Coordinates of C-alpha atoms and ligand atoms in Angstrom, one line a residue:
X1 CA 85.4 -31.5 -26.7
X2 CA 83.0 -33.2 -29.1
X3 CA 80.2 -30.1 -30.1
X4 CA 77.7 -33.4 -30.5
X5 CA 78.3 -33.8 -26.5
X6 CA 76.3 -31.1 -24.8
X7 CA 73.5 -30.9 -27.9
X8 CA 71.1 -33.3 -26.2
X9 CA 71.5 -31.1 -23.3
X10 CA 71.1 -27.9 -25.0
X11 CA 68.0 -29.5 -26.6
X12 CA 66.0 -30.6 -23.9
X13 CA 67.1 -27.2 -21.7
X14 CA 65.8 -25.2 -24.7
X15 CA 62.6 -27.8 -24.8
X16 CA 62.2 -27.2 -20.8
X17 CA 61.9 -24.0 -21.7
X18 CA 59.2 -24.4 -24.1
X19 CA 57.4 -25.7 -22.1
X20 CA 57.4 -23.4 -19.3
X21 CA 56.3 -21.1 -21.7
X22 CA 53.5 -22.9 -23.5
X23 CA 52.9 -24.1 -19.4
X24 CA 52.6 -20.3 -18.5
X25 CA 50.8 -18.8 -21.1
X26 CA 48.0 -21.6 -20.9
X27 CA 48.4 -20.8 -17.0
X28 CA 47.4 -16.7 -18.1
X29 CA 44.4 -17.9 -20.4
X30 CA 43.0 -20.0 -17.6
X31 CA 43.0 -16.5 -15.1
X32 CA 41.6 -14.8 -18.0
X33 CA 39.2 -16.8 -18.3
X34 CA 38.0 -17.6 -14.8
X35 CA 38.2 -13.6 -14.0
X36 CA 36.3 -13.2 -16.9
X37 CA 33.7 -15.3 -15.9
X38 CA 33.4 -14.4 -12.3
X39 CA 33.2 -10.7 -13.5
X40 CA 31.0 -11.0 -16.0
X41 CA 27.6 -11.6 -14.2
X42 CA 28.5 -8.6 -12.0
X43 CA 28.2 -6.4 -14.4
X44 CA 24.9 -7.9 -16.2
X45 CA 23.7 -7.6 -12.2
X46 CA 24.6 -4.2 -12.2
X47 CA 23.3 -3.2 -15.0
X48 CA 20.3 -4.3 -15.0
X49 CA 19.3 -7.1 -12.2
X50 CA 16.0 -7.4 -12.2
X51 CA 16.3 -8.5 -16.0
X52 CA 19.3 -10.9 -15.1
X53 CA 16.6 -12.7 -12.5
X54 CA 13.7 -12.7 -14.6
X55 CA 15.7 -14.1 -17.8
X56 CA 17.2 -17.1 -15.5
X57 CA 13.7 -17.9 -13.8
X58 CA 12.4 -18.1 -17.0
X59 CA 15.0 -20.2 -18.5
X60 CA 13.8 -22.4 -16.2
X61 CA 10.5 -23.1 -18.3
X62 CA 12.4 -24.1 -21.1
X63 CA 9.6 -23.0 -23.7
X64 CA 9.4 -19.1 -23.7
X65 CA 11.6 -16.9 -25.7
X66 CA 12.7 -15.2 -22.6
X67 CA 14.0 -11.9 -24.3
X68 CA 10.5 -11.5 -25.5
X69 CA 8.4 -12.3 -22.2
X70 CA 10.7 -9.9 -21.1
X71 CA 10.2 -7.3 -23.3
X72 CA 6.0 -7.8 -22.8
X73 CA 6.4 -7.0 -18.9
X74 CA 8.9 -4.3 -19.4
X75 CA 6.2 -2.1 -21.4
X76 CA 4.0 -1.9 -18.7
X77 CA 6.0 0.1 -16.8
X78 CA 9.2 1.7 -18.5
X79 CA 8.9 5.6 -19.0
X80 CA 5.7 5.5 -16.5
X81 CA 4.7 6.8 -13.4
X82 CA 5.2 4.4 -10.6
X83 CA 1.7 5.5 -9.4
X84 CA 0.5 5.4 -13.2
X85 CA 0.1 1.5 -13.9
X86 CA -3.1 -0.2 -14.0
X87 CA -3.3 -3.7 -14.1
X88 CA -4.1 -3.8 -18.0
X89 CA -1.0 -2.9 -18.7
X90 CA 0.4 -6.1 -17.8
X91 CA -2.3 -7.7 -20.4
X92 CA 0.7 -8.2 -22.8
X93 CA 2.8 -10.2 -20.3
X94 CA 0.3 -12.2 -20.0
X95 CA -0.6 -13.0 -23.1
X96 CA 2.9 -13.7 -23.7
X97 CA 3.5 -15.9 -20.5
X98 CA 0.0 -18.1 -22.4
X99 CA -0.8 -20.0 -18.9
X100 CA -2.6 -23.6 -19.5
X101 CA -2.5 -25.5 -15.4
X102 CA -3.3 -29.2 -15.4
X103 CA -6.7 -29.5 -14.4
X104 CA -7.1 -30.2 -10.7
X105 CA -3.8 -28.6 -10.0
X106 CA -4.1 -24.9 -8.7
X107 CA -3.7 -24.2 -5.6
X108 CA -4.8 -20.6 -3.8
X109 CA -4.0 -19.4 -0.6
X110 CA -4.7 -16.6 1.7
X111 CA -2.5 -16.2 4.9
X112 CA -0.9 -19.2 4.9
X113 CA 2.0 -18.0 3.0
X114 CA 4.6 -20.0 4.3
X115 CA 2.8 -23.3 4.5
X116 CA 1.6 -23.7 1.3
X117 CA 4.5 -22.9 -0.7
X118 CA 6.5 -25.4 1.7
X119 CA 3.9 -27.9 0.7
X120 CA 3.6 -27.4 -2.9
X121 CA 7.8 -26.3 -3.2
X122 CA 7.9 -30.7 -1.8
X123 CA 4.5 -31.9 -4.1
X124 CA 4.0 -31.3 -7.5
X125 CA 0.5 -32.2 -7.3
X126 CA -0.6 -28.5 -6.7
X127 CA 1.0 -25.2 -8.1
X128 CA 0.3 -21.7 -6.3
X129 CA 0.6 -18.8 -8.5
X130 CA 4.2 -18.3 -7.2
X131 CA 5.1 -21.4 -8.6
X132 CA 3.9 -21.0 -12.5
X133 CA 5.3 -18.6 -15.2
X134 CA 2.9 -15.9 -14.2
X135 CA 4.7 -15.3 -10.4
X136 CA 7.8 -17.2 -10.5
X137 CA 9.4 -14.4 -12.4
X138 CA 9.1 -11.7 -10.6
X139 CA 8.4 -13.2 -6.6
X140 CA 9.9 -11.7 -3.9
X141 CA 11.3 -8.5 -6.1
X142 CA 10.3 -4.5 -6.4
X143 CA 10.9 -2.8 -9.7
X144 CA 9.2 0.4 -11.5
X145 CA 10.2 2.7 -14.2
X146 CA 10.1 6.4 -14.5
X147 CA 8.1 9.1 -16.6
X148 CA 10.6 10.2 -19.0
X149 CA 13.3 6.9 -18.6
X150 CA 13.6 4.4 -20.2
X151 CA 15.3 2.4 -17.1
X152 CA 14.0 -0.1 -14.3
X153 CA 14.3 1.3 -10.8
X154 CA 14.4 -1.6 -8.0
X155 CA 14.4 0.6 -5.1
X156 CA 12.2 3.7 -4.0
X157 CA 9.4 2.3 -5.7
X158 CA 6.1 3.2 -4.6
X159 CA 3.7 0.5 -3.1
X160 CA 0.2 -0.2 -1.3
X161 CA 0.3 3.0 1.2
X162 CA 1.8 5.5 -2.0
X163 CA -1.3 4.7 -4.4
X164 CA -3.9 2.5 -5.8
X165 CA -2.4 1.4 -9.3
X166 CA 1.3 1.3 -7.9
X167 CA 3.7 -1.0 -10.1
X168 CA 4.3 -4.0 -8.3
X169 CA 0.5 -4.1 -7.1
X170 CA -0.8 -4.0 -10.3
X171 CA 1.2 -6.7 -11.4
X172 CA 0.2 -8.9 -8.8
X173 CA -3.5 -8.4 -9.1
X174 CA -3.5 -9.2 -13.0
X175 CA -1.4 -12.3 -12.2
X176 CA -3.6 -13.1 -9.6
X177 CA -6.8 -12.9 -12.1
X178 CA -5.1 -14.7 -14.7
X179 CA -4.2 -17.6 -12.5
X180 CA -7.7 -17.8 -11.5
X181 CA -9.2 -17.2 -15.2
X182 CA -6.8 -20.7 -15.7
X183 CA -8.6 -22.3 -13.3
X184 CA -10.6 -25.7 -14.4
X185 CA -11.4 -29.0 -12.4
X186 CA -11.0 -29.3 -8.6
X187 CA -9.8 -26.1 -6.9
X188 CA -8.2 -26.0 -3.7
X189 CA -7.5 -23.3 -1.4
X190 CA -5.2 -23.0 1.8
X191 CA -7.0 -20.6 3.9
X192 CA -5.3 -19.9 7.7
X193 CA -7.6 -21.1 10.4
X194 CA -6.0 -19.3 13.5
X195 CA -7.3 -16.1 12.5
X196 CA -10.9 -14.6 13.5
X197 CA -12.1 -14.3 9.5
X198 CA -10.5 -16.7 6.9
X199 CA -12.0 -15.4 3.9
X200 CA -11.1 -12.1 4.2
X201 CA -13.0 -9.5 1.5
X202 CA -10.6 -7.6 1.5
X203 CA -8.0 -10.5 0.5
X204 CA -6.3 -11.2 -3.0
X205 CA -8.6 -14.3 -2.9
X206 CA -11.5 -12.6 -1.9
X207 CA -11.7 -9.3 -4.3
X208 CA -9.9 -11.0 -7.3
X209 CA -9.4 -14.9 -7.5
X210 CA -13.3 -16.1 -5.9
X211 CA -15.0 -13.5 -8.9
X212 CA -13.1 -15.4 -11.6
X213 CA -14.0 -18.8 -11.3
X214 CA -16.2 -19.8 -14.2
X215 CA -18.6 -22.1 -13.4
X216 CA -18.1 -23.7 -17.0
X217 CA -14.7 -24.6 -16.4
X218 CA -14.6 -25.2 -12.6
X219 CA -16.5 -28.3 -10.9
X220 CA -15.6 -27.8 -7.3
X221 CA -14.1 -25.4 -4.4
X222 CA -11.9 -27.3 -1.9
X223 CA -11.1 -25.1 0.9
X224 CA -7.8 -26.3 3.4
X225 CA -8.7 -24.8 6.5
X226 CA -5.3 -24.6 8.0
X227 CA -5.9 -25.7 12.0
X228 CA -3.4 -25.7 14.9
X229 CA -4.3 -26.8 18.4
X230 CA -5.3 -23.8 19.6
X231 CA -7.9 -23.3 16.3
X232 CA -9.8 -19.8 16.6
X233 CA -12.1 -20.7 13.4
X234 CA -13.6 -23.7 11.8
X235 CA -15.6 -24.3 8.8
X236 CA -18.6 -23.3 10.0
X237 CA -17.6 -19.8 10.4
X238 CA -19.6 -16.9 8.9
X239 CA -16.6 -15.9 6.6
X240 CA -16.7 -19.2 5.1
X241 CA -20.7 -19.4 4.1
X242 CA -19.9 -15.6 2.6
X243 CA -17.4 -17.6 0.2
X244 CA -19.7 -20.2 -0.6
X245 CA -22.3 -17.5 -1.7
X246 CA -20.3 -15.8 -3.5
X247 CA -19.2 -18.9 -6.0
X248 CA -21.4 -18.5 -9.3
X249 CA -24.1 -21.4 -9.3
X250 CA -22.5 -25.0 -10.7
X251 CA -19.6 -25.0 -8.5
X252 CA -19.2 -27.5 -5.9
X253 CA -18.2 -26.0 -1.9
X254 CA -16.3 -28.1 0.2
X255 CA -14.3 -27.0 3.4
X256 CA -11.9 -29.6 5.6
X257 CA -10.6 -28.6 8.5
X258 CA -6.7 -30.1 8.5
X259 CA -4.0 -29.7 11.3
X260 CA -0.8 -27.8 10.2
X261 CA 1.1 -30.3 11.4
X262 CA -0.6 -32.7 8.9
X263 CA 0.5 -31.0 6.2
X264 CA 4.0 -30.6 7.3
X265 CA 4.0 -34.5 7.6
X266 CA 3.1 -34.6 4.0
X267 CA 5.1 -31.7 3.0
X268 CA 8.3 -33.7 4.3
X269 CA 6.8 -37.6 3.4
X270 CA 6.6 -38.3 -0.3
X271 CA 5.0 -41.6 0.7
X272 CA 1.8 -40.1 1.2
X273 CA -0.2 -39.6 -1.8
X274 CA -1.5 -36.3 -2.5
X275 CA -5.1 -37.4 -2.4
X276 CA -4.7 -38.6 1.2
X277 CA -3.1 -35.2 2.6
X278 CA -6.5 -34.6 3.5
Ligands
NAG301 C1 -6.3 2.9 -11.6 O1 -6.5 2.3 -12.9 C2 -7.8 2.1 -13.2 C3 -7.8 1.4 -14.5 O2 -7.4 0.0 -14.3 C4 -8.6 3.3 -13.3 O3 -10.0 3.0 -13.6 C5 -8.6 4.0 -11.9 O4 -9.2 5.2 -12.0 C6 -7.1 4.2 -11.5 N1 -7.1 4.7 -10.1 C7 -6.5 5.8 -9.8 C8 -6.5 6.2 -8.3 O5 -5.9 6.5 -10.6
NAG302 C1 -2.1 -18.1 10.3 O1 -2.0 -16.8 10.8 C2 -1.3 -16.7 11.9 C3 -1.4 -15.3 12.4 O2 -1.0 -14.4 11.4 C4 0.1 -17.2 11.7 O3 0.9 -17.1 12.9 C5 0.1 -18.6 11.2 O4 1.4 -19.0 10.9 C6 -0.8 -18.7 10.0 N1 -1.0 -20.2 9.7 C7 -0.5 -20.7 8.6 C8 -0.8 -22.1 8.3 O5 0.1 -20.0 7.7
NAG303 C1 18.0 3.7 -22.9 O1 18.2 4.6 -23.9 C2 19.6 4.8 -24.2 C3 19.7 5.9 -25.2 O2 18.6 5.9 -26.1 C4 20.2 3.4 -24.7 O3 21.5 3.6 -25.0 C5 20.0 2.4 -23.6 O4 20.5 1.2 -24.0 C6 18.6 2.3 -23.2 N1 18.5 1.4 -22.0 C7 17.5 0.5 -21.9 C8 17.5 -0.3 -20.6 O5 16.7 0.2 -22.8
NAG304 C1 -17.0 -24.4 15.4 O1 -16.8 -23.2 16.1 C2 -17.9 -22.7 16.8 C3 -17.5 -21.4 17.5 O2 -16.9 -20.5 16.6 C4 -18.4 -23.8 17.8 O3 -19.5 -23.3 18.5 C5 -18.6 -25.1 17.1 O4 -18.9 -26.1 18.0 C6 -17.4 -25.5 16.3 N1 -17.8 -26.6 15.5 C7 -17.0 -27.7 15.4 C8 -17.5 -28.8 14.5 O5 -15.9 -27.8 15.9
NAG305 C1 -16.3 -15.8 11.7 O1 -16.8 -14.9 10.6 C2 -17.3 -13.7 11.0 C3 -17.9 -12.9 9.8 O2 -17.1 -13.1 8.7 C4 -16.4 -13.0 11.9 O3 -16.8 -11.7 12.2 C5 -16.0 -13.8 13.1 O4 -15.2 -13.2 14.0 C6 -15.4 -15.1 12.6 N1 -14.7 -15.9 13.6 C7 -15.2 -16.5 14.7 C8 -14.2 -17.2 15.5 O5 -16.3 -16.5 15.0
NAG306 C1 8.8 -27.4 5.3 O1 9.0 -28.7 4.8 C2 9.9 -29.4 5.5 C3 10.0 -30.8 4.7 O2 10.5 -30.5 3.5 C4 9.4 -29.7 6.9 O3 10.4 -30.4 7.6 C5 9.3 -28.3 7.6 O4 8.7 -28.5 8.9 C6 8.3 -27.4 6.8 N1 8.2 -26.1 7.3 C7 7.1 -25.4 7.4 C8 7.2 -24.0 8.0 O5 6.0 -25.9 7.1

């Protein structure tokens, strides 16, 4: 037998398996990879989720330094009370989160949750507080911290019915008076005409948001009285000449009474410009 005669075969049996090898090992790096992807984000959720939310809303802004906004809110609370934070301590978040609206732009609302962010989620021609820096973060979620931790709690936290300067309320208010210290131009707010009293005092809009409008910055209040067929209020209703009273002289009052199902139509219809939604 010539030796010569099997080489090739030897050679490319030896080179098959080469490449079943190379084939596998590239095989094991992909698993490794993909599980180590996959797993990854658990345990940053774990760990800490309300961080892992509020770093990935606010990469969404493309111009904070995220680790740092975050770090600003965190103080607030970490190693407090839950019952123990007034709404200054948020003053730093703020500064940080340095909120400058467009003009003509803000949007503020009092039960008509649902609607408006509908609308303004399909238009960018108006932003609620929800939809800027200042909200966005932290919407929807609970967190607090704990006298003597240094960790964020996300459940158990104390709200409303626990105690006046509770944690998440706090927050809320100081966003809430920071968004309306932002306001300038043409104001609009969606107020909910199917109940008995839409400018409620006891409302965010009412004790906070109405009190901050500086009459050097703002020109006019639009308020979108939200209307269905069976409408219980309309704009002549006592609430609504309390909120006119209470605007600091200079600025403008103006209330339109506008179906809901008008504002759905331009909610879903990008053909309709903003200035004709009503
Ligand atoms: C809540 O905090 C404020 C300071 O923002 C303080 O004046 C007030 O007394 C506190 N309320 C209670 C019930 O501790
Ligand atoms: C107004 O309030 C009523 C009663 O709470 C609610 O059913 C309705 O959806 C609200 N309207 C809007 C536009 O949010
Ligand atoms: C809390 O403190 C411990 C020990 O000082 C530290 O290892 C840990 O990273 C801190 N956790 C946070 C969320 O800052
Ligand atoms: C507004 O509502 C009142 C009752 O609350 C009613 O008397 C009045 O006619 C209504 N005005 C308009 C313009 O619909
Ligand atoms: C109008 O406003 C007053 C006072 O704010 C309120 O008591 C009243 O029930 C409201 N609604 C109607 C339908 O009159
Ligand atoms: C929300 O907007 C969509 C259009 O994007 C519309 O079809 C829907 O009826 C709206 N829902 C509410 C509750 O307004």
């Amino acid at each position: 037998m010539d030796p010569e005669a099997c080489r090739p075969e030897e050679k490319s049996r030896r080179r098959r398996g080469v490449i079943l090898g190379v084939v596998a090992g590239l095989l094991l790096i992909v698993v490794a990879v993909v599980l180590g992807l996959t797993l990854r984000p658990d345990t940053a959720t774990n760990t800490d989720p309300l961080k892992t939310t509020f770093i990935r809303r606010c990469e969404e802004f493309k111009r904070y330094d995220c680790e740092k906004l975050w770090g600003a809110f965190e103080q607030a609370y970490v190693g407090r009370d839950p019952c123990e934070v007034p709404r200054e301590a948020y003053d730093p978040f703020i500064a940080a989160a340095d909120f400058k609206p467009a003009c003509n732009s803000l949007m503020f609302w009092s039960k008509t949750k649902d609607v408006v962010h509908n609308f303004t989620k399909n238009r960018d021609c108006y932003l609620t507080v929800e939809d800027t820096v200042l909200g966005s973060l932290l919407n929807g979620l609970t967190w607090c911290g704990k006298k003597g931790s240094n960790e964020t709690f996300t459940t158990n936290c104390k709200g409303w019915r626990d105690c006046e300067n509770n944690t998440v309320g706090s927050f809320w208010n100081r966003v809430s008076a920071a968004f309306a210290d932002a306001a300038c131009g043409d104001v609009t707010a969606m107020l909910n005409g199917t109940i008995a009293t839409p400018f409620s005092p006891t409302s965010v809009f009412a004790s906070i948001e109405v009190k901050k409008f500086d009459s050097s910055r703002v020109k006019s209040l639009n308020v979108v009285l939200v209307t269905e067929k069976s409408a219980v209020t309309n704009c002549t209703n006592t609430s609504l000449k309390d909120l006119q009273k209470e605007l600091k002289q200079g600025i403008k009052y103006n209330c339109m009474e506008v179906t809901e199902a008008q504002i759905k139509e331009c909610s879903s219809n990008p053909k309709i410009s903003c200035e004709d939604c009503w």
